[in-house]
Short mmCIF file of C-alpha atoms and ligand atoms in Angstrom, two decimals:
data_model
loop_
_atom_site.label_atom_id
_atom_site.label_comp_id
_atom_site.label_asym_id
_atom_site.label_seq_id
_atom_site.Cartn_x
_atom_site.Cartn_y
_atom_site.Cartn_z
CA MET A 26 108.37 21.43 57.84
CA LYS A 27 109.16 23.21 61.22
CA TYR A 28 110.99 25.99 59.27
CA ILE A 29 108.15 26.48 56.85
CA LEU A 30 105.82 26.95 59.66
CA ILE A 31 108.12 29.58 61.29
CA ASN A 32 108.56 31.39 58.01
CA PHE A 33 104.76 31.37 57.54
CA ILE A 34 104.10 32.82 60.96
CA LEU A 35 106.88 35.48 60.38
CA ALA A 36 105.48 36.33 57.00
CA ILE A 37 102.02 36.95 58.46
CA GLY A 38 103.66 39.02 61.20
CA ILE A 39 105.49 41.20 58.63
CA LEU A 40 102.42 41.63 56.45
CA GLY A 41 100.29 42.45 59.59
CA TYR A 42 102.91 45.01 60.46
CA PHE A 43 102.53 46.83 57.17
CA PHE A 44 98.82 46.39 56.62
CA VAL A 45 97.33 46.82 59.99
CA LEU A 46 99.50 48.97 62.27
CA PRO A 47 99.96 51.86 59.77
CA LYS A 48 96.32 52.65 59.80
CA SER A 49 96.79 54.14 63.31
CA PHE A 50 99.65 56.32 62.09
CA ILE A 51 97.76 57.75 59.08
CA LYS A 52 95.46 59.86 61.41
CA ASP A 53 98.35 62.34 62.29
CA GLN A 54 98.48 61.33 65.98
CA PRO A 55 101.45 61.13 68.24
CA ILE A 56 103.32 57.74 68.42
CA ASN A 57 101.45 57.00 71.66
CA THR A 58 97.99 56.65 70.27
CA ARG A 59 96.12 56.57 73.57
CA GLN A 60 93.18 58.74 72.97
CA GLU A 61 93.99 61.09 75.80
CA SER A 62 97.63 61.89 75.08
CA THR A 63 98.65 65.48 74.98
CA VAL A 64 99.37 67.03 71.54
CA VAL A 65 101.31 70.31 71.43
CA LYS A 66 102.62 72.17 68.44
CA THR A 67 104.34 75.63 67.97
CA VAL A 68 102.42 77.44 65.17
CA ALA A 69 104.19 80.78 65.40
CA GLN A 70 107.37 82.15 66.87
CA ASN A 71 109.56 85.23 67.20
CA LEU A 72 106.66 87.43 68.40
CA ASN A 73 107.12 90.32 70.88
CA VAL A 74 104.69 90.08 73.81
CA PRO A 75 101.40 89.02 72.01
CA TRP A 76 99.03 90.65 74.59
CA GLU A 77 95.83 89.28 72.94
CA ILE A 78 95.15 86.67 70.34
CA ALA A 79 91.71 86.01 68.73
CA TRP A 80 90.38 83.51 66.21
CA GLY A 81 89.27 85.44 63.14
CA PRO A 82 86.44 84.90 60.71
CA ASP A 83 89.11 84.09 58.08
CA ASN A 84 90.32 81.20 60.19
CA LYS A 85 93.58 83.01 61.01
CA ILE A 86 94.80 83.96 64.48
CA TRP A 87 94.75 87.75 64.93
CA ILE A 88 97.46 88.98 67.23
CA ALA A 89 97.99 92.26 69.04
CA GLU A 90 101.62 92.75 70.07
CA GLN A 91 102.21 95.09 72.96
CA GLN A 92 104.31 97.65 71.03
CA GLY A 93 101.51 98.39 68.55
CA LEU A 94 101.45 95.75 65.94
CA ILE A 95 98.19 93.98 64.63
CA SER A 96 98.79 90.97 62.48
CA ARG A 97 97.29 87.59 61.63
CA ILE A 98 98.97 84.28 61.18
CA ASP A 99 97.93 81.25 59.31
CA PRO A 100 97.77 78.50 62.03
CA ILE A 101 98.70 75.89 59.45
CA THR A 102 101.61 77.43 57.54
CA GLY A 103 102.60 80.00 60.32
CA SER A 104 102.92 82.74 57.78
CA LYS A 105 102.35 86.19 59.27
CA GLU A 106 100.64 89.20 57.62
CA ILE A 107 100.66 92.71 59.14
CA LEU A 108 97.37 94.43 59.19
CA LEU A 109 98.22 97.60 61.06
CA LYS A 110 101.18 99.35 62.75
CA LEU A 111 100.16 101.86 65.36
CA THR A 112 102.53 104.80 65.60
CA ASP A 113 101.34 106.52 68.65
CA VAL A 114 101.54 103.85 71.33
CA TRP A 115 103.20 104.78 74.57
CA GLN A 116 104.83 101.59 75.79
CA LEU A 117 106.64 100.80 79.01
CA ARG A 118 106.11 97.98 81.45
CA THR A 119 102.43 97.05 81.34
CA SER A 120 101.21 99.91 79.18
CA GLY A 121 101.10 99.77 75.39
CA LEU A 122 98.69 97.96 72.96
CA LEU A 123 96.73 95.65 75.27
CA GLY A 124 93.21 94.55 74.29
CA MET A 125 91.82 93.64 71.01
CA ALA A 126 88.28 92.25 70.10
CA LEU A 127 86.73 91.34 66.71
CA HIS A 128 83.06 91.94 66.31
CA SER A 129 81.15 88.58 66.62
CA ASP A 130 79.51 89.27 63.30
CA MET A 131 82.33 90.55 61.07
CA LYS A 132 80.27 90.13 57.82
CA LYS A 133 77.78 92.72 58.85
CA ASN A 134 79.97 94.66 61.15
CA PRO A 135 83.78 94.40 60.10
CA TYR A 136 84.91 96.13 63.24
CA VAL A 137 88.02 95.53 65.33
CA PHE A 138 88.29 97.16 68.84
CA LEU A 139 91.71 98.07 70.30
CA ASP A 140 92.87 99.69 73.42
CA TYR A 141 96.29 101.15 73.88
CA THR A 142 98.10 103.72 75.96
CA ILE A 143 98.83 107.21 74.63
CA GLU A 144 100.59 110.28 75.97
CA LYS A 145 99.20 113.73 75.61
CA ASN A 146 100.57 116.88 77.46
CA ASN A 147 102.63 114.60 79.59
CA LYS A 148 99.62 112.63 80.78
CA LYS A 149 98.78 109.04 80.01
CA TYR A 150 95.48 107.85 78.57
CA SER A 151 93.96 104.55 77.71
CA ARG A 152 92.28 104.86 74.19
CA LEU A 153 89.50 102.54 73.10
CA VAL A 154 89.31 102.79 69.27
CA ARG A 155 87.39 100.96 66.53
CA TYR A 156 88.95 100.08 63.18
CA THR A 157 87.22 98.76 60.08
CA TRP A 158 88.62 95.67 58.50
CA GLN A 159 89.03 95.68 54.78
CA LYS A 160 90.84 92.83 53.17
CA ASP A 161 94.42 93.00 54.36
CA THR A 162 94.25 96.12 56.37
CA LEU A 163 92.55 98.04 59.15
CA LEU A 164 91.18 101.52 58.32
CA SER A 165 89.08 104.52 59.54
CA PRO A 166 89.97 104.71 63.35
CA MET A 167 87.11 105.98 65.43
CA VAL A 168 87.95 106.89 68.99
CA LEU A 169 85.25 105.66 71.25
CA MET A 170 86.72 106.68 74.67
CA GLU A 171 89.89 108.00 76.34
CA ILE A 172 90.36 107.49 80.05
CA PRO A 173 93.28 108.18 82.51
CA ALA A 174 96.10 105.62 82.29
CA ALA A 175 99.33 105.01 84.38
CA LEU A 176 102.56 102.96 84.07
CA GLY A 177 100.67 99.90 85.40
CA HIS A 178 97.09 98.75 86.25
CA ASN A 179 95.69 99.68 82.73
CA GLY A 180 93.72 96.51 82.41
CA SER A 181 92.63 95.67 79.87
CA ARG A 182 90.49 93.35 77.91
CA ILE A 183 87.67 94.02 75.34
CA VAL A 184 84.94 91.62 74.42
CA VAL A 185 82.01 91.98 71.97
CA ASN A 186 78.80 90.20 72.81
CA ASP A 187 75.30 90.54 71.34
CA GLY A 188 76.41 93.60 69.35
CA LEU A 189 77.74 95.41 72.48
CA VAL A 190 81.26 96.25 73.47
CA TYR A 191 82.56 95.39 77.11
CA TRP A 192 85.74 97.12 78.22
CA ALA A 193 87.55 96.09 81.43
CA THR A 194 89.49 99.02 82.66
CA GLY A 195 92.25 99.15 85.25
CA ASP A 196 92.33 101.34 88.37
CA ALA A 197 95.38 103.16 86.92
CA MET A 198 96.98 103.10 90.38
CA SER A 199 94.17 105.09 91.99
CA LEU A 200 92.71 103.95 95.31
CA VAL A 201 89.39 105.83 94.93
CA ASP A 202 88.19 105.47 91.25
CA SER A 203 87.17 101.85 91.57
CA GLN A 204 84.53 102.67 94.23
CA ASP A 205 83.33 105.88 92.34
CA PRO A 206 80.77 104.89 89.71
CA LYS A 207 81.12 108.26 88.08
CA THR A 208 84.65 107.60 86.90
CA PRO A 209 85.66 105.10 84.15
CA ASN A 210 88.60 103.46 85.84
CA GLY A 211 88.42 100.19 87.82
CA LYS A 212 85.26 99.28 85.92
CA ILE A 213 83.71 97.07 83.28
CA LEU A 214 82.06 99.52 80.79
CA ARG A 215 79.46 98.63 78.36
CA MET A 216 78.66 100.49 75.14
CA ASN A 217 77.36 100.30 71.74
CA ILE A 218 79.71 99.97 68.80
CA ASP A 219 79.79 103.61 68.18
CA GLY A 220 80.74 104.35 71.86
CA SER A 221 77.22 105.59 72.85
CA VAL A 222 75.64 104.22 76.05
CA PRO A 223 72.91 101.55 75.64
CA ALA A 224 69.48 102.43 77.10
CA ASP A 225 69.46 99.46 79.40
CA ASN A 226 72.73 100.22 81.15
CA PRO A 227 72.25 100.60 84.97
CA MET A 228 72.91 104.41 85.14
CA LYS A 229 71.45 106.63 82.44
CA GLY A 230 74.15 107.96 80.12
CA ASN A 231 77.01 106.10 82.05
CA PRO A 232 78.87 103.15 80.45
CA VAL A 233 79.52 101.70 83.91
CA TRP A 234 78.16 98.06 83.94
CA ALA A 235 80.00 96.81 87.15
CA TRP A 236 82.67 98.28 89.42
CA GLY A 237 85.14 97.76 92.28
CA PHE A 238 87.97 96.34 90.15
CA ARG A 239 91.75 96.67 90.42
CA ASN A 240 93.29 95.29 87.21
CA ILE A 241 91.25 92.85 85.06
CA GLN A 242 93.43 90.72 82.74
CA GLY A 243 91.00 88.25 81.34
CA MET A 244 87.27 88.44 80.31
CA ALA A 245 85.03 85.99 78.42
CA PHE A 246 81.43 85.29 77.94
CA SER A 247 80.19 81.65 78.32
CA LYS A 248 77.89 79.96 75.85
CA SER A 249 74.88 80.84 77.92
CA GLY A 250 75.87 84.51 78.13
CA GLN A 251 77.46 84.83 81.52
CA LEU A 252 80.46 87.10 81.83
CA TYR A 253 83.48 86.10 83.63
CA THR A 254 86.74 87.96 84.48
CA SER A 255 90.21 87.22 85.84
CA GLU A 256 91.91 89.91 87.84
CA HIS A 257 95.26 90.64 89.50
CA GLY A 258 95.14 91.18 93.33
CA ASP A 259 97.84 93.08 95.18
CA THR A 260 100.21 90.80 97.27
CA ASN A 261 97.24 88.38 97.90
CA ASP A 262 93.96 87.29 96.35
CA ASP A 263 94.03 87.06 92.60
CA GLU A 264 90.41 86.53 91.57
CA VAL A 265 88.06 84.95 89.06
CA ASN A 266 84.66 86.70 89.11
CA LEU A 267 81.20 86.09 87.68
CA ILE A 268 79.94 89.54 86.64
CA SER A 269 76.52 90.80 87.27
CA LYS A 270 75.03 94.10 86.17
CA ASN A 271 75.30 97.06 88.43
CA ARG A 272 77.34 95.21 91.23
CA ASN A 273 80.28 96.18 93.27
CA TYR A 274 83.27 93.78 93.48
CA GLY A 275 84.86 95.39 96.50
CA TRP A 276 88.39 96.59 95.57
CA PRO A 277 90.25 98.12 97.35
CA THR A 278 88.47 97.32 100.64
CA VAL A 279 87.50 93.79 99.92
CA GLN A 280 90.25 91.56 98.50
CA GLY A 281 89.38 88.00 97.58
CA ILE A 282 86.48 86.54 99.63
CA ALA A 283 85.37 88.98 102.37
CA GLU A 284 86.72 87.59 105.62
CA SER A 285 88.20 90.17 107.93
CA ASP A 286 85.96 92.34 110.04
CA ALA A 287 86.58 95.44 107.78
CA GLU A 288 85.83 93.30 104.68
CA THR A 289 82.56 91.79 105.94
CA SER A 290 81.28 95.12 107.29
CA PHE A 291 82.12 96.89 103.84
CA LYS A 292 80.42 93.93 102.15
CA GLY A 293 77.34 94.28 104.35
CA LEU A 294 76.99 98.09 103.69
CA ASN A 295 77.73 97.88 99.92
CA SER A 296 76.48 94.41 99.08
CA THR A 297 79.75 93.54 97.30
CA VAL A 298 80.04 90.34 95.36
CA ASP A 299 82.63 87.63 96.38
CA PRO A 300 84.86 86.05 93.62
CA LEU A 301 84.09 82.61 92.42
CA LYS A 302 87.69 81.76 93.33
CA ALA A 303 90.67 83.57 94.84
CA TRP A 304 94.37 82.66 94.97
CA THR A 305 96.77 83.43 97.68
CA PRO A 306 99.73 83.12 96.91
CA THR A 307 98.98 84.91 93.80
CA ILE A 308 99.30 83.24 90.28
CA GLY A 309 99.32 86.34 87.97
CA PRO A 310 96.14 85.27 86.05
CA ALA A 311 95.75 86.62 82.57
CA GLY A 312 93.69 85.57 79.54
CA LEU A 313 90.45 83.82 80.12
CA ASP A 314 88.17 81.86 77.79
CA TYR A 315 85.10 79.63 78.01
CA TYR A 316 85.56 76.10 76.53
CA ALA A 317 82.29 74.84 74.97
CA SER A 318 83.67 72.25 72.48
CA ASP A 319 83.51 68.46 72.71
CA LYS A 320 87.03 68.19 71.14
CA ILE A 321 89.04 67.82 74.35
CA PRO A 322 87.19 65.41 76.71
CA GLY A 323 86.80 66.77 80.18
CA LEU A 324 87.28 70.45 79.45
CA LYS A 325 83.66 71.13 78.32
CA ASN A 326 81.92 73.84 80.40
CA SER A 327 85.39 74.95 81.92
CA LEU A 328 86.90 78.43 82.15
CA LEU A 329 90.43 78.19 80.67
CA LEU A 330 92.77 80.53 82.44
CA VAL A 331 96.41 81.11 81.69
CA SER A 332 98.78 82.66 84.07
CA LEU A 333 102.05 84.80 84.11
CA LYS A 334 103.58 84.15 87.51
CA GLY A 335 101.94 80.77 87.58
CA LYS A 336 103.39 79.92 84.14
CA SER A 337 100.61 77.49 83.39
CA LEU A 338 97.10 76.78 81.81
CA ARG A 339 94.32 76.17 84.25
CA ALA A 340 91.07 74.47 83.58
CA LEU A 341 88.33 75.66 86.05
CA LYS A 342 85.39 73.28 85.75
CA LEU A 343 82.09 75.10 86.26
CA ASP A 344 78.81 73.53 87.65
CA ALA A 345 75.88 73.31 85.34
CA GLN A 346 74.65 76.82 86.14
CA GLY A 347 78.12 78.30 85.71
CA LYS A 348 77.86 79.85 89.21
CA LYS A 349 80.55 77.71 90.94
CA ILE A 350 84.00 76.53 90.14
CA LEU A 351 84.15 72.70 90.96
CA THR A 352 87.69 71.83 90.24
CA GLU A 353 91.07 73.32 89.17
CA ASP A 354 93.55 71.42 86.93
CA ILE A 355 96.90 72.88 86.21
CA TYR A 356 98.62 72.09 82.89
CA PHE A 357 102.15 72.71 81.51
CA GLU A 358 103.44 74.37 84.70
CA ASN A 359 106.81 76.05 83.99
CA LYS A 360 107.03 74.55 80.58
CA PHE A 361 106.39 77.46 78.27
CA GLY A 362 107.22 80.34 80.64
CA ARG A 363 104.68 83.17 81.12
CA ILE A 364 101.34 82.76 79.31
CA ARG A 365 99.46 86.03 78.58
CA ASP A 366 96.51 84.98 76.44
CA LEU A 367 94.79 82.16 74.74
CA CYS A 368 92.01 81.55 72.20
CA VAL A 369 89.89 78.55 71.13
CA SER A 370 89.21 77.65 67.49
CA PRO A 371 85.78 76.58 66.30
CA ALA A 372 87.30 73.07 66.08
CA GLY A 373 88.02 73.15 69.78
CA ASP A 374 91.83 73.54 69.57
CA ILE A 375 93.40 75.73 72.23
CA TYR A 376 96.09 78.31 71.27
CA LEU A 377 98.33 79.81 73.90
CA ALA A 378 100.42 82.98 73.59
CA THR A 379 103.56 83.33 75.75
CA SER A 380 104.77 86.52 77.25
CA ASN A 381 108.48 85.82 77.91
CA ARG A 382 109.72 89.03 76.31
CA ASP A 383 107.69 91.37 78.54
CA TRP A 384 108.92 93.63 81.33
CA ASN A 385 109.21 90.86 83.91
CA PRO A 386 111.14 87.89 82.60
CA VAL A 387 111.54 84.65 84.58
CA ALA A 388 114.58 82.28 84.92
CA GLY A 389 115.14 80.27 81.84
CA PHE A 390 113.21 82.56 79.54
CA PRO A 391 112.84 84.08 76.92
CA ARG A 392 114.08 81.28 74.80
CA PRO A 393 115.33 82.12 71.29
CA GLU A 394 111.88 81.23 69.69
CA ASP A 395 110.00 83.32 72.17
CA ASP A 396 107.33 84.70 72.08
CA ARG A 397 105.34 81.75 70.70
CA ILE A 398 101.88 80.75 69.89
CA ILE A 399 101.30 77.09 70.83
CA LYS A 400 98.58 74.86 69.67
CA ILE A 401 96.91 72.29 72.04
CA SER A 402 94.83 69.80 70.32
CA ASN A 403 94.47 67.33 73.14
CA LEU A 404 95.19 67.13 76.88
CA SER A 405 96.01 64.06 78.78
CA LYS A 406 94.11 63.38 81.96
CA SER A 407 97.39 62.52 83.68
CA ASP A 408 98.89 65.85 82.78
CA PRO A 409 97.56 68.20 85.52
CA GLN A 410 99.99 68.78 88.36
CA ASN A 411 99.35 70.44 91.67
CA SER A 412 101.50 73.54 91.97
CA LEU A 413 101.62 73.45 95.75
CA SER A 414 102.92 69.92 95.94
CA SER A 415 105.72 70.70 93.54
CA MET A 416 106.58 73.72 95.50
CA ALA A 417 106.69 72.12 98.89
CA ALA A 418 109.95 70.37 97.94
CA GLY A 419 112.09 73.28 99.23
CA SER A 420 112.36 74.79 102.75
CA LYS A 421 109.47 76.76 104.26
CA ALA A 422 111.69 79.89 103.98
CA GLU A 423 112.40 79.24 100.30
CA THR A 424 108.71 78.38 99.63
CA LEU A 425 107.58 81.76 101.27
CA TYR A 426 110.28 83.71 99.27
CA LEU A 427 109.08 82.02 96.01
CA GLN A 428 105.44 82.73 96.88
CA TYR A 429 105.75 86.44 97.85
CA CYS A 430 109.02 87.87 96.54
CA ALA A 431 110.39 85.97 93.56
CA SER A 432 107.83 87.30 91.07
CA CYS A 433 109.79 90.61 91.25
CA HIS A 434 113.11 89.89 92.82
CA LYS A 435 113.40 86.60 90.97
CA GLU A 436 114.23 83.12 92.24
CA ASN A 437 117.93 83.97 92.58
CA GLY A 438 117.33 87.37 94.25
CA LEU A 439 119.03 89.24 91.32
CA GLY A 440 115.90 91.17 90.33
CA VAL A 441 115.67 92.97 87.01
CA LYS A 442 117.99 96.09 86.74
CA GLY A 443 116.04 99.29 86.58
CA THR A 444 112.76 97.54 87.53
CA PHE A 445 113.29 95.35 90.66
CA PRO A 446 116.48 95.77 92.64
CA SER A 447 118.77 92.89 93.45
CA LEU A 448 118.56 91.62 96.97
CA GLN A 449 121.93 89.79 96.76
CA ASN A 450 124.27 92.63 97.22
CA SER A 451 121.88 95.08 98.72
CA GLN A 452 123.24 97.35 101.60
CA THR A 453 119.79 97.42 103.08
CA VAL A 454 119.47 93.68 103.24
CA VAL A 455 122.93 92.98 104.77
CA LEU A 456 123.80 96.04 106.82
CA ASN A 457 120.46 97.68 107.87
CA PRO A 458 117.96 95.32 109.47
CA LYS A 459 115.71 98.10 110.62
CA GLU A 460 115.31 99.55 107.12
CA LEU A 461 114.98 96.07 105.75
CA ILE A 462 112.02 95.26 108.14
CA LYS A 463 110.46 98.65 107.41
CA LYS A 464 110.79 98.20 103.69
CA ILE A 465 108.99 94.81 103.72
CA LEU A 466 106.23 96.16 106.18
CA ILE A 467 105.57 99.32 104.32
CA GLY A 468 106.61 98.57 100.75
CA SER A 469 107.45 101.48 98.37
CA THR A 470 107.04 105.09 99.52
CA GLY A 471 108.15 106.52 96.29
CA PRO A 472 111.07 105.99 93.69
CA ALA A 473 114.09 104.63 95.31
CA THR A 474 117.78 105.12 94.02
CA ILE A 475 119.78 101.97 94.77
CA ASN A 476 123.42 101.76 93.66
CA GLY A 477 122.88 104.74 91.42
CA VAL A 478 119.83 103.23 89.63
CA ILE A 479 116.33 104.60 89.98
CA TYR A 480 113.51 102.13 90.81
CA ASP A 481 110.10 103.73 90.44
CA SER A 482 108.16 100.47 90.20
CA VAL A 483 106.16 99.61 93.30
CA MET A 484 106.77 97.10 96.02
CA PRO A 485 103.57 96.36 97.96
CA SER A 486 103.31 96.14 101.81
CA PHE A 487 103.69 92.83 103.47
CA ALA A 488 102.48 93.98 106.92
CA PHE A 489 99.81 91.20 106.77
CA MET A 490 102.61 88.54 107.18
CA LYS A 491 103.00 86.78 110.50
CA ASP A 492 106.30 87.55 112.38
CA GLU A 493 107.66 84.09 112.08
CA ASP A 494 107.10 83.99 108.26
CA LEU A 495 108.74 87.35 107.99
CA LEU A 496 111.72 86.14 110.03
CA ASP A 497 112.07 83.13 107.75
CA ILE A 498 112.20 85.32 104.64
CA LEU A 499 114.53 87.81 106.24
CA THR A 500 117.02 84.99 107.05
CA TYR A 501 116.44 83.51 103.54
CA ILE A 502 117.37 86.78 101.61
CA ARG A 503 120.17 87.61 104.01
CA SER A 504 121.96 84.36 103.21
CA MET A 505 121.41 84.76 99.38
CA GLY A 506 124.69 86.81 98.93
CA SER A 507 126.76 85.44 101.74
CA SER A 508 126.77 82.27 103.69
CA HIS A 509 127.31 83.84 107.16
CA ALA A 510 124.26 85.94 107.64
CA VAL A 511 123.30 86.55 111.35
CA PRO A 512 119.58 85.84 111.96
CA ILE A 513 117.53 88.87 112.87
CA LYS A 514 116.02 88.78 116.44
CA PRO A 515 112.26 88.44 116.71
CA GLU A 516 112.26 91.36 119.03
CA LEU A 517 113.36 93.73 116.37
CA VAL A 518 110.45 92.85 114.08
CA LYS A 519 108.09 93.59 116.98
CA GLN A 520 109.90 96.81 117.72
CA VAL A 521 109.67 98.06 114.08
CA ARG A 522 106.03 97.01 113.82
CA ALA A 523 105.17 98.98 117.01
CA SER A 524 107.15 102.04 115.72
CA LEU A 525 105.05 102.04 112.50
CA ASN A 526 101.84 101.74 114.34
CA LYS A 527 102.40 104.92 116.34
C1 HEC B 860 105.67 93.66 92.95
C2 HEC B 860 107.05 93.60 93.06
C3 HEC B 860 107.78 93.31 94.31
C4 HEC B 860 107.49 92.38 95.15
C5 HEC B 860 106.43 91.25 95.14
C6 HEC B 860 108.43 92.50 96.25
N1 HEC B 860 109.18 93.64 96.04
FE1 HEC B 860 110.81 94.19 97.04
N2 HEC B 860 110.99 95.84 95.90
C7 HEC B 860 110.28 96.03 94.67
C8 HEC B 860 110.72 97.32 94.13
C9 HEC B 860 110.21 97.94 92.93
C10 HEC B 860 111.76 97.82 95.03
C11 HEC B 860 112.56 99.07 94.78
C12 HEC B 860 111.75 100.34 95.09
C13 HEC B 860 111.66 100.54 96.66
O1 HEC B 860 112.53 100.19 97.45
O2 HEC B 860 110.51 100.95 96.89
C14 HEC B 860 111.96 96.81 96.08
C15 HEC B 860 112.88 96.95 97.11
C16 HEC B 860 113.09 96.05 98.03
C17 HEC B 860 114.17 96.05 99.04
C18 HEC B 860 115.13 97.11 99.19
C19 HEC B 860 116.40 96.83 98.52
C20 HEC B 860 117.43 97.86 98.62
O3 HEC B 860 118.64 97.53 98.34
O4 HEC B 860 117.23 98.97 99.15
C21 HEC B 860 114.10 95.02 99.73
C22 HEC B 860 114.91 94.56 100.89
C23 HEC B 860 113.01 94.20 99.32
N3 HEC B 860 112.39 94.79 98.25
C24 HEC B 860 112.55 92.97 99.78
C25 HEC B 860 111.32 92.27 99.31
C26 HEC B 860 110.95 91.00 99.91
C27 HEC B 860 111.60 90.30 101.08
C28 HEC B 860 109.82 90.73 99.28
C29 HEC B 860 108.91 89.51 99.61
C30 HEC B 860 108.35 89.50 100.83
C31 HEC B 860 109.63 91.75 98.19
N4 HEC B 860 110.58 92.54 98.26
C32 HEC B 860 108.60 91.66 97.33
C33 HEC B 860 109.30 95.23 94.29
C34 HEC B 860 108.79 94.16 94.85
#
């Protein structure tokens, strides 16, 4: 009798296993069926720096790859179809095919807007061009604008909203254009879909909508029609801004929130607008999108920002009016490498595009499958990590080096040959303390030849750094290649600073 009872209980248990539990597996959820668990899937791979991705009216993901390829992938099967191959793209470092935007009403206006770098008579230009979508191809290019470009700081993002085109241009390395409303660089430009200037622009016949920008890398409208941007600062103060018509955002005088005497007095005279949020140390912000869906609990009414240096997805929760950032949550830090752009599907899934094959690779990347498009269909509340706490594990000197120098010279100091020199076997670092301090205080003064290789990319000035932090970094980089570096005397830093201020 005892055995029959046990068998009976076992039988019910087994039946229960087959008839009750499987129901929860049918819904295509991860093994851990807690509602808030993170769900991640690669939907496309072997891409080459997808600078912009957008959800199309055909329910495919449209992709602009930096070397000049426009394609679309089916997010379910991953199959890729090429729509257009541009043949006149000039591509080095952060130039090339950058922005892409689809018209918000492709049925009536089947237009795709692109911007890319070209070269004419030895000069570089950013070209904004409109193509017409027809079935499986893009036709009839119509150039809307061509403006000065450079090796870097070319922006740029394009967004179409309410039938108007917004184009965020870079300062193209000029320190005067951003503050000159008559030039197109360092601006947000607003135009009709044929490139003409709308009658309600702030200045008659001028596409300038807002100005005072350095290098915008993300731009998105919220559901209520407010425009937000993300922007690269110099050595400090990356920004997210809320854009108002006809306003000045301060670059190059005001960086981040106006604090110093020079910044507050410039702000007083020019009524510049402070960012909603600024990051120092910098995070290398890139693509920006507004999340309006109910699909992922907790993200509604957030700006989603991806980052290159920060290698993460960030959710910036907005207040009800969209005028303040209340919280910042960081997801997937260091997991996928550099992330350049994102898009959100109508169903509320988030798609990320990695940028691990670009000009500035990071340790551990690219992986063979890079670059990838990764689908996020849920995010766990327990996922966000705080980047500062994970960084604080190392010494103070290491933290400073990682924050200020590693984005170019890399974590191990070996740099990227031809772009950022190695600090490990550098004559300057080991043998020439005065030149070393000078380099860090001044930054680049023009192309440098180091061990027979020309470096014409730019190193910013770190003159803002406190002497004690500078000394920490000096000791840190001097001990990278050898274990017996002699610390540099504090007096020498003071002496070099004084000689530069003469
Ligand atoms: C935005 C990229 C960038 C960042 C950030 C950067 N550097 Fe550089 N650095 C360069 C480039 C490019 C060069 C080579 C061109 C030149 O010397 O002007 C260089 C050159 C140097 C050199 C000279 C090497 C030699 O052999 O002559 C030193 C030393 C150096 N950097 C130290 C630092 C330190 C220390 C930091 C952090 C406080 C830093 N750099 C941050 C880009 C950068």
